[in-house]
PDB file of C-alpha atoms in Angstrom:
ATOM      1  CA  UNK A   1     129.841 293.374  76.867  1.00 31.00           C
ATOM      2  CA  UNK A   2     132.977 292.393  74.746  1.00 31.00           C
ATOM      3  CA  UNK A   3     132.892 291.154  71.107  1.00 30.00           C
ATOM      4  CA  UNK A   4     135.628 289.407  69.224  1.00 32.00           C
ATOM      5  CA  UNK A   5     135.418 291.268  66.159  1.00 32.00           C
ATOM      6  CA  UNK A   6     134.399 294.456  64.086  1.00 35.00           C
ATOM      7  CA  UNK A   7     131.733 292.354  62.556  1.00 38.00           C
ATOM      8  CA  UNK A   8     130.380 291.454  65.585  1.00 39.00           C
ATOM      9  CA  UNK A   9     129.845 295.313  66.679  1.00 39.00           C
ATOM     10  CA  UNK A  10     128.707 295.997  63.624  1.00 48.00           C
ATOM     11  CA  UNK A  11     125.985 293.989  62.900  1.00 51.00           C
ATOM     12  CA  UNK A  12     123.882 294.775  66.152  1.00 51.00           C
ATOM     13  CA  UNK A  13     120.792 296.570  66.136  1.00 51.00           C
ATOM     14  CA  UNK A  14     120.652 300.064  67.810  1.00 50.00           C
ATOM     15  CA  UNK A  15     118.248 302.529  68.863  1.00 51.00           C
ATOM     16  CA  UNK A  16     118.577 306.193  67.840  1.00 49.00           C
ATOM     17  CA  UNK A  17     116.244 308.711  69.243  1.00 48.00           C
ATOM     18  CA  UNK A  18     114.991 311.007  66.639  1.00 48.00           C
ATOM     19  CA  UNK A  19     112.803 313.725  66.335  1.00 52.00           C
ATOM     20  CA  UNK A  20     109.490 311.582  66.485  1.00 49.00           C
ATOM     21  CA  UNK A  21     110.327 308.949  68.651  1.00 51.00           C
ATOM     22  CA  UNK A  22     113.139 306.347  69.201  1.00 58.00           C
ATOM     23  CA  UNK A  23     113.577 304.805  65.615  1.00 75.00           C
ATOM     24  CA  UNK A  24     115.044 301.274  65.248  1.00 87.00           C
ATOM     25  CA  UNK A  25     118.615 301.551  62.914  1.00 94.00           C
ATOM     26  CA  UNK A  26     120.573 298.055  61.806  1.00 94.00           C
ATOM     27  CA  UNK A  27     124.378 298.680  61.726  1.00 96.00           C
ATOM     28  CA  UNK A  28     125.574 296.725  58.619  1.00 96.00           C
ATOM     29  CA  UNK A  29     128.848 297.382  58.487  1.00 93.00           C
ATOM     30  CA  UNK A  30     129.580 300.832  58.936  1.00 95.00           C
ATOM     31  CA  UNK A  31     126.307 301.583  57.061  1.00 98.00           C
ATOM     32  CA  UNK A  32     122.910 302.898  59.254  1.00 98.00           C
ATOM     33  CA  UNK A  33     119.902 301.126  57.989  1.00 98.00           C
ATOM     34  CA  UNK A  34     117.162 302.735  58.943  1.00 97.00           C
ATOM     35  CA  UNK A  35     113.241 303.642  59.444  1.00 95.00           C
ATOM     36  CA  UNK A  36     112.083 301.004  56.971  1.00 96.00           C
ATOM     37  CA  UNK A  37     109.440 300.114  59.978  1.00 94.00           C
ATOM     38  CA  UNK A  38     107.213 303.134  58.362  1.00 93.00           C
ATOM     39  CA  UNK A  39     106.975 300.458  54.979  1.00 92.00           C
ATOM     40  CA  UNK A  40     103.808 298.540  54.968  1.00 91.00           C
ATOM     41  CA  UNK A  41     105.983 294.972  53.897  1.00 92.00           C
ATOM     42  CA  UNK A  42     109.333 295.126  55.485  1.00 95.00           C
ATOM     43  CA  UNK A  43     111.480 295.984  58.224  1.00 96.00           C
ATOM     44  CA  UNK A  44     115.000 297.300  59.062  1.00 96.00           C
ATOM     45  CA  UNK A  45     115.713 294.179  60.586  1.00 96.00           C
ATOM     46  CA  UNK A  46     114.792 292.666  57.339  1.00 97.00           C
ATOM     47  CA  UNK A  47     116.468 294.920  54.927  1.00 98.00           C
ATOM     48  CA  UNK A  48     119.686 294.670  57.518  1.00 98.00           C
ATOM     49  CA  UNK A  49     119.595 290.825  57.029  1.00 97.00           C
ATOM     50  CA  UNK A  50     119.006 291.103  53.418  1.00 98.00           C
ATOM     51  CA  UNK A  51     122.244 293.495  52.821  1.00 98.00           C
ATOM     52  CA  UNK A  52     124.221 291.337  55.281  1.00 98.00           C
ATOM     53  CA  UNK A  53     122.996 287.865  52.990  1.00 97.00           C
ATOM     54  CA  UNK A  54     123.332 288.936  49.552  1.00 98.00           C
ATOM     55  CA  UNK A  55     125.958 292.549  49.328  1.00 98.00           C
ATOM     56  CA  UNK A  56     129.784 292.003  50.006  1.00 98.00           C
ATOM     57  CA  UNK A  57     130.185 294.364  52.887  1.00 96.00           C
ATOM     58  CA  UNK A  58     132.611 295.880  50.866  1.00 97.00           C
ATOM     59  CA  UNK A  59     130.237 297.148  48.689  1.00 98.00           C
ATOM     60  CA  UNK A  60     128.725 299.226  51.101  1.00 98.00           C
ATOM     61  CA  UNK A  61     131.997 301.149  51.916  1.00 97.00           C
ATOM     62  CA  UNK A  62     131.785 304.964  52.002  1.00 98.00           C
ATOM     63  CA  UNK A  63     127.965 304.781  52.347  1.00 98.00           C
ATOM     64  CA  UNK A  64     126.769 306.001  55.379  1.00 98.00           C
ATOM     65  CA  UNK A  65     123.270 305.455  55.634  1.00 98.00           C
ATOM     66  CA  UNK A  66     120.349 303.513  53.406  1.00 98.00           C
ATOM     67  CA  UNK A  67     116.998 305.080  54.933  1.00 97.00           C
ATOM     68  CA  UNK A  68     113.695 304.443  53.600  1.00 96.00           C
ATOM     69  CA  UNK A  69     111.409 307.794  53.212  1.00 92.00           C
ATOM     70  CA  UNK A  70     107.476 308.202  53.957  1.00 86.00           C
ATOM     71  CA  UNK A  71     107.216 310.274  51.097  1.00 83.00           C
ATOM     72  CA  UNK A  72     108.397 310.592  48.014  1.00 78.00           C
ATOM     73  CA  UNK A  73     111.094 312.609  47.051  1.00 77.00           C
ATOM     74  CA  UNK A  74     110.096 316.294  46.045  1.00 80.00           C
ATOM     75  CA  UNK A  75     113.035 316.864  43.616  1.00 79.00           C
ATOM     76  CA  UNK A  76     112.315 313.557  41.946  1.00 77.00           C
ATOM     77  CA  UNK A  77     108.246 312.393  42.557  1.00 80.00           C
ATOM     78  CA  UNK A  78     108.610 308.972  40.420  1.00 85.00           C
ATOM     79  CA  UNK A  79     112.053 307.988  41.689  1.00 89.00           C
ATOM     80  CA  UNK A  80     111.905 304.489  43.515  1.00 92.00           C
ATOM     81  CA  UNK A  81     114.937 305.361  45.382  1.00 94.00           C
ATOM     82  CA  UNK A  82     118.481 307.504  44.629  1.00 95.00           C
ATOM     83  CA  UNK A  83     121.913 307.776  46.286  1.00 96.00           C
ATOM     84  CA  UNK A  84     123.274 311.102  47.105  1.00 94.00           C
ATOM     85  CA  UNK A  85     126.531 311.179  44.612  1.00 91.00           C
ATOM     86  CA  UNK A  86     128.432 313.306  47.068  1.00 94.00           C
ATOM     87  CA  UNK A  87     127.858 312.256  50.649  1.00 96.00           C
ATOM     88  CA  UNK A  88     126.456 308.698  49.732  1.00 97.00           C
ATOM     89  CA  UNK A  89     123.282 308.366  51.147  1.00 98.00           C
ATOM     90  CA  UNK A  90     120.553 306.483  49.940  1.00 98.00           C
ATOM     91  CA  UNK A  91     116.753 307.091  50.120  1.00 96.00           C
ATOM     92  CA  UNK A  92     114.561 304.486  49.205  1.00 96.00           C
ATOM     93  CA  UNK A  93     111.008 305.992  48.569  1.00 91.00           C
ATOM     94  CA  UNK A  94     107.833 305.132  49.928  1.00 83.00           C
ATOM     95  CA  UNK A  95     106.428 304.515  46.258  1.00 84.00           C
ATOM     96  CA  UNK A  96     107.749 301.322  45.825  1.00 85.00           C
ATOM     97  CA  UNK A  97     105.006 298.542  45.116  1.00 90.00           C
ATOM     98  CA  UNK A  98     105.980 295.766  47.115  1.00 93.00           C
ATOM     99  CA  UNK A  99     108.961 293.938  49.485  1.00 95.00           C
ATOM    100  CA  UNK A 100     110.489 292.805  45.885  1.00 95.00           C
ATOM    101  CA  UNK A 101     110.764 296.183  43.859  1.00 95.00           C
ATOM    102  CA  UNK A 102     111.621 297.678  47.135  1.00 95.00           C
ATOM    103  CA  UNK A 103     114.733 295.316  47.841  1.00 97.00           C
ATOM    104  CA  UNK A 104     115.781 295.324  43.994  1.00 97.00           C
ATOM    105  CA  UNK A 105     115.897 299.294  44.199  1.00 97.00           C
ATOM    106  CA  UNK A 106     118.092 299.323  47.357  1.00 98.00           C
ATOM    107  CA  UNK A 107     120.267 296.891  45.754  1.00 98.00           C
ATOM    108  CA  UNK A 108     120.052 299.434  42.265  1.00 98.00           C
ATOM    109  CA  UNK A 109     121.372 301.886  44.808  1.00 98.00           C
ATOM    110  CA  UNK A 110     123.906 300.362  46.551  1.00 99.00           C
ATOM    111  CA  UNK A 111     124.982 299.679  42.750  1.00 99.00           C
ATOM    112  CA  UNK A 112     125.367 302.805  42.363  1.00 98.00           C
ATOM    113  CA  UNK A 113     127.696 302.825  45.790  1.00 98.00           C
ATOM    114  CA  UNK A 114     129.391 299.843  44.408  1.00 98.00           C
ATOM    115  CA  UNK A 115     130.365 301.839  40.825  1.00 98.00           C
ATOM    116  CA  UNK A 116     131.491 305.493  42.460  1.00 97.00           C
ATOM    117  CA  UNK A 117     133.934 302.968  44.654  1.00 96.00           C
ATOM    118  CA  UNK A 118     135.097 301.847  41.294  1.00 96.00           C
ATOM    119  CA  UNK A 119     135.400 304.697  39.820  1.00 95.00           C
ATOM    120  CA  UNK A 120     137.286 306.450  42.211  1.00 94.00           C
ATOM    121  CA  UNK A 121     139.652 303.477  43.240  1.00 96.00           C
ATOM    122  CA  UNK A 122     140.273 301.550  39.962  1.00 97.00           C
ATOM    123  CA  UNK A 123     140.363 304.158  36.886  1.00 96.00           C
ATOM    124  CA  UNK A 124     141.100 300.957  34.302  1.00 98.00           C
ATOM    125  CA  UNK A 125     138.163 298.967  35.803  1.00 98.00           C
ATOM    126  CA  UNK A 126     135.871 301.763  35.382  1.00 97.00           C
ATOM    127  CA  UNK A 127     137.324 301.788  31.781  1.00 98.00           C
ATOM    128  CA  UNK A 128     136.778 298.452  30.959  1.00 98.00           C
ATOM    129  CA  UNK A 129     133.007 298.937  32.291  1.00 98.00           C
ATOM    130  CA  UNK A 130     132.583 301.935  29.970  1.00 98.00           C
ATOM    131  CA  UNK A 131     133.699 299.863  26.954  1.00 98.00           C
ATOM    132  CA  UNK A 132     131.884 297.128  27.685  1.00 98.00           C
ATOM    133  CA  UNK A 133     128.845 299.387  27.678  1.00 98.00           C
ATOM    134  CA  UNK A 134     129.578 301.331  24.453  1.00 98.00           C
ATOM    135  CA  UNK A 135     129.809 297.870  22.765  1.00 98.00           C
ATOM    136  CA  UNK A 136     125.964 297.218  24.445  1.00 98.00           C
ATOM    137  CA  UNK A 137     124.490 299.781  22.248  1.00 97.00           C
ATOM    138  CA  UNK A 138     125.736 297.836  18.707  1.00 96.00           C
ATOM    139  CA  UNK A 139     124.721 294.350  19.724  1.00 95.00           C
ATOM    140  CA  UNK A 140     121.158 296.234  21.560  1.00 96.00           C
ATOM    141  CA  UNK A 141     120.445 297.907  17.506  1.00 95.00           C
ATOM    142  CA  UNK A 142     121.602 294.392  16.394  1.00 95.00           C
ATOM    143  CA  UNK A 143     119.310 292.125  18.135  1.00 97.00           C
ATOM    144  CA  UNK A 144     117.748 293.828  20.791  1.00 95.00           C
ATOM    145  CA  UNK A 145     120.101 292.785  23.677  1.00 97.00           C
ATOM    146  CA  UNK A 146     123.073 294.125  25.819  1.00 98.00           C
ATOM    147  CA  UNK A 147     120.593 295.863  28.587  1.00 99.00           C
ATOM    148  CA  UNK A 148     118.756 294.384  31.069  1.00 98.00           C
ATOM    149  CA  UNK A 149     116.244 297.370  30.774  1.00 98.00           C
ATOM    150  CA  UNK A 150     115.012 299.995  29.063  1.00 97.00           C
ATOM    151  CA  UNK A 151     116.631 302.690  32.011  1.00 97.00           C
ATOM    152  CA  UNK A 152     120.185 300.541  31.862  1.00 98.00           C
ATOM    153  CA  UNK A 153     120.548 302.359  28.220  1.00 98.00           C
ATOM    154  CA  UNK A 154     120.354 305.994  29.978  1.00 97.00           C
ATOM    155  CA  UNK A 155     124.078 306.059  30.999  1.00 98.00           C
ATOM    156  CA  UNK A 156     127.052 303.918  31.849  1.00 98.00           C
ATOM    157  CA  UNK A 157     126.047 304.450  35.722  1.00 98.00           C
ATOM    158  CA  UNK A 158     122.671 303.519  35.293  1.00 98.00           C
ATOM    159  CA  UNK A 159     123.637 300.789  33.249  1.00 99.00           C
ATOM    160  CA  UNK A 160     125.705 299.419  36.092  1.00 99.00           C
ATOM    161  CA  UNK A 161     123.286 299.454  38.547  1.00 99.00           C
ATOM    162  CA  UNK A 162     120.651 297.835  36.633  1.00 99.00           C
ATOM    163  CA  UNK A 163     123.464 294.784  35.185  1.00 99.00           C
ATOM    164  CA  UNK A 164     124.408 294.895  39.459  1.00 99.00           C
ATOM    165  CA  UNK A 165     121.089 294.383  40.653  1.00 99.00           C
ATOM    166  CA  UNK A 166     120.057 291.738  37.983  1.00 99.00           C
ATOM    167  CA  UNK A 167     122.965 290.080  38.853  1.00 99.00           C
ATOM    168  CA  UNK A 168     121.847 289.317  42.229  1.00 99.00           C
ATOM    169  CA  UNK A 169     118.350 289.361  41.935  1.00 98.00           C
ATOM    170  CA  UNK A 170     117.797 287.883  38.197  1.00 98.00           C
ATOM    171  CA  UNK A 171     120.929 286.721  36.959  1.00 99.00           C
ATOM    172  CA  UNK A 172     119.631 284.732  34.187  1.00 99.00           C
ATOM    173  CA  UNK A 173     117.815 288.011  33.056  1.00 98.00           C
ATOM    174  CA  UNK A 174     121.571 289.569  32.639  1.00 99.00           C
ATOM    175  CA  UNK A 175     123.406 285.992  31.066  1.00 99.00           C
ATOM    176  CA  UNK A 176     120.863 286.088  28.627  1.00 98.00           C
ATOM    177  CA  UNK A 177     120.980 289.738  27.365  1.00 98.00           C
ATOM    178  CA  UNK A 178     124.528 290.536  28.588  1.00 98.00           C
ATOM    179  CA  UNK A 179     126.814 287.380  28.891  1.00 98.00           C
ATOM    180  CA  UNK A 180     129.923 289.817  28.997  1.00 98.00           C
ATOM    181  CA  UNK A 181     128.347 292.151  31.684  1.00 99.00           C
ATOM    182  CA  UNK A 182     127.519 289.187  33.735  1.00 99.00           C
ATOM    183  CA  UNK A 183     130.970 288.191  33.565  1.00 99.00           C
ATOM    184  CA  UNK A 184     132.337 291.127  34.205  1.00 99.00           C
ATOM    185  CA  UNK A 185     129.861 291.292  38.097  1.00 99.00           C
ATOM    186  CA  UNK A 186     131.431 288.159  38.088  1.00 99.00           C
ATOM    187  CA  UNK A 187     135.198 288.462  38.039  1.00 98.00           C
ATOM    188  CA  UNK A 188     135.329 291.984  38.540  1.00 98.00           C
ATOM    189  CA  UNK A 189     132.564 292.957  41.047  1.00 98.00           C
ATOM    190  CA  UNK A 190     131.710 289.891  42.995  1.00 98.00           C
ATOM    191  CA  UNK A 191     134.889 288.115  42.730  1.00 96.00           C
ATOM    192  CA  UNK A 192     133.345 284.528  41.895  1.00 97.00           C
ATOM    193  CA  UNK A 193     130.311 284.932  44.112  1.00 98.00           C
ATOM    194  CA  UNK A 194     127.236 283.920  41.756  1.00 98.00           C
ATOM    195  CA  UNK A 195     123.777 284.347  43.036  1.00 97.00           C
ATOM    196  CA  UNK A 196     120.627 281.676  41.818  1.00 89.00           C
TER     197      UNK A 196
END
C-alpha cells in the first residue's frame, strides 16, 4: 500500500498487541490514541475523529500518547484526566461522567500540550499569556469575571487550559467572561479558527 502523504499514514487505525489482548490505537498525527474502548460512551475511533475535527494537529506536537485509564489515578483519585509535564502523556480517567466531560477534559489536556509548546517555543507569547492572566484577577474582584471557572484561577497553566477548552467547546462561555483571552485563542492559538 502507498499513500501520498504523512497525513494519510497518520491518520489510520492500528492494532497494538498489549498485555491483555490486541488493543485498538488511532494514529492522529504522531499522537497514539488509545484504549478508550474500556469507556462505557465512546471509542478511540471516536476520540481519534474528534481530535482530528476540532485540534490543529499542531497542537498535539510533542505528545505522544492520549490513553484513557480504567481506573482512576492513585496519585490523584478526583483528577478527570492530567498530562505528564515531562514526557507528555495524557491519561484521561475512567471517572469522567459522560462522552461530554470526557471530551472537554482531553481537550483541557491537550491545552495543557498546547501551552508547554508555547512556553518552550515562544518566551514573549507565554508572556503576554501571563499578563493577560494577572490582569484576570482585578477585573474577577471587580465584577466577578476574567475566568471561565473556578479551577482557571489556580494558576496561569490551568488558566490556559480551561480559556483553551472553552474556546472550543463553549466559546461564548469565554467571550463573555474573558473577551481578551478569547482573543488571544484567537490570534495567538488558533490563528483565526473560531469554533460555534
Amino acid at each position: 500500500m502507498t499513500y501520498s502523504s504523512t497525513e494519510e499514514i497518520n491518520n489510520i487505525p492500528i492494532e497494538i498487541p498489549s498485555e491483555t489482548g490486541t488493543e485498538y490505537t488511532e494514529l492522529v498525527n504522531c499522537t497514539e490514541v488509545s484504549n478508550f474502548e474500556d469507556c462505557e460512551f465512546t471509542s478511540t475511533e471516536e476520540v481519534g475523529n474528534y481530535l482530528r475535527e476540532k485540534i490543529p494537529l499542531s497542537h498535539l506536537e510533542n505528545c505522544p500518547s492520549i490513553r484513557y485509564e480504567s481506573q482512576p489515578s492513585e496519585t490523584c483519585p478526583n483528577a478527570l484526566g492530567f498530562i505528564y509535564r515531562h514526557s507528555r502523556e495524557i491519561k484521561i480517567c475512567s471517572i469522567c461522567e459522560g462522552k461530554e466531560e470526557l471530551l472537554k477534559t482531553m481537550t483541557h489536556e491537550v491545552g495543557h500540550n498546547t501551552h508547554y509548546n508555547i512556553m518552550s517555543n515562544n518566551p514573549e507569547l507565554a508572556n503576554k499569556w501571563i499578563e493577560i492572566n494577572q490582569a484576570s484577577y482585578t477585573q474577577n474582584s471587580y465584577d466577578g469575571t476574567g475566568f471561565v471557572s473556578s479551577y482557571a484561577m489556580t494558576n496561569e497553566r490551568e488558566d490556559f487550559a480551561e480559556s483553551y477548552a472553552s474556546y472550543i467547546t463553549d466559546p461564548e462561555k469565554l467571550i463573555f467572561y474573558s473577551p481578551e483571552k478569547y482573543e488571544f485563542m484567537k490570534n495567538e492559538v488558533f490563528y483565526g479558527r473560531e469554533y460555534n
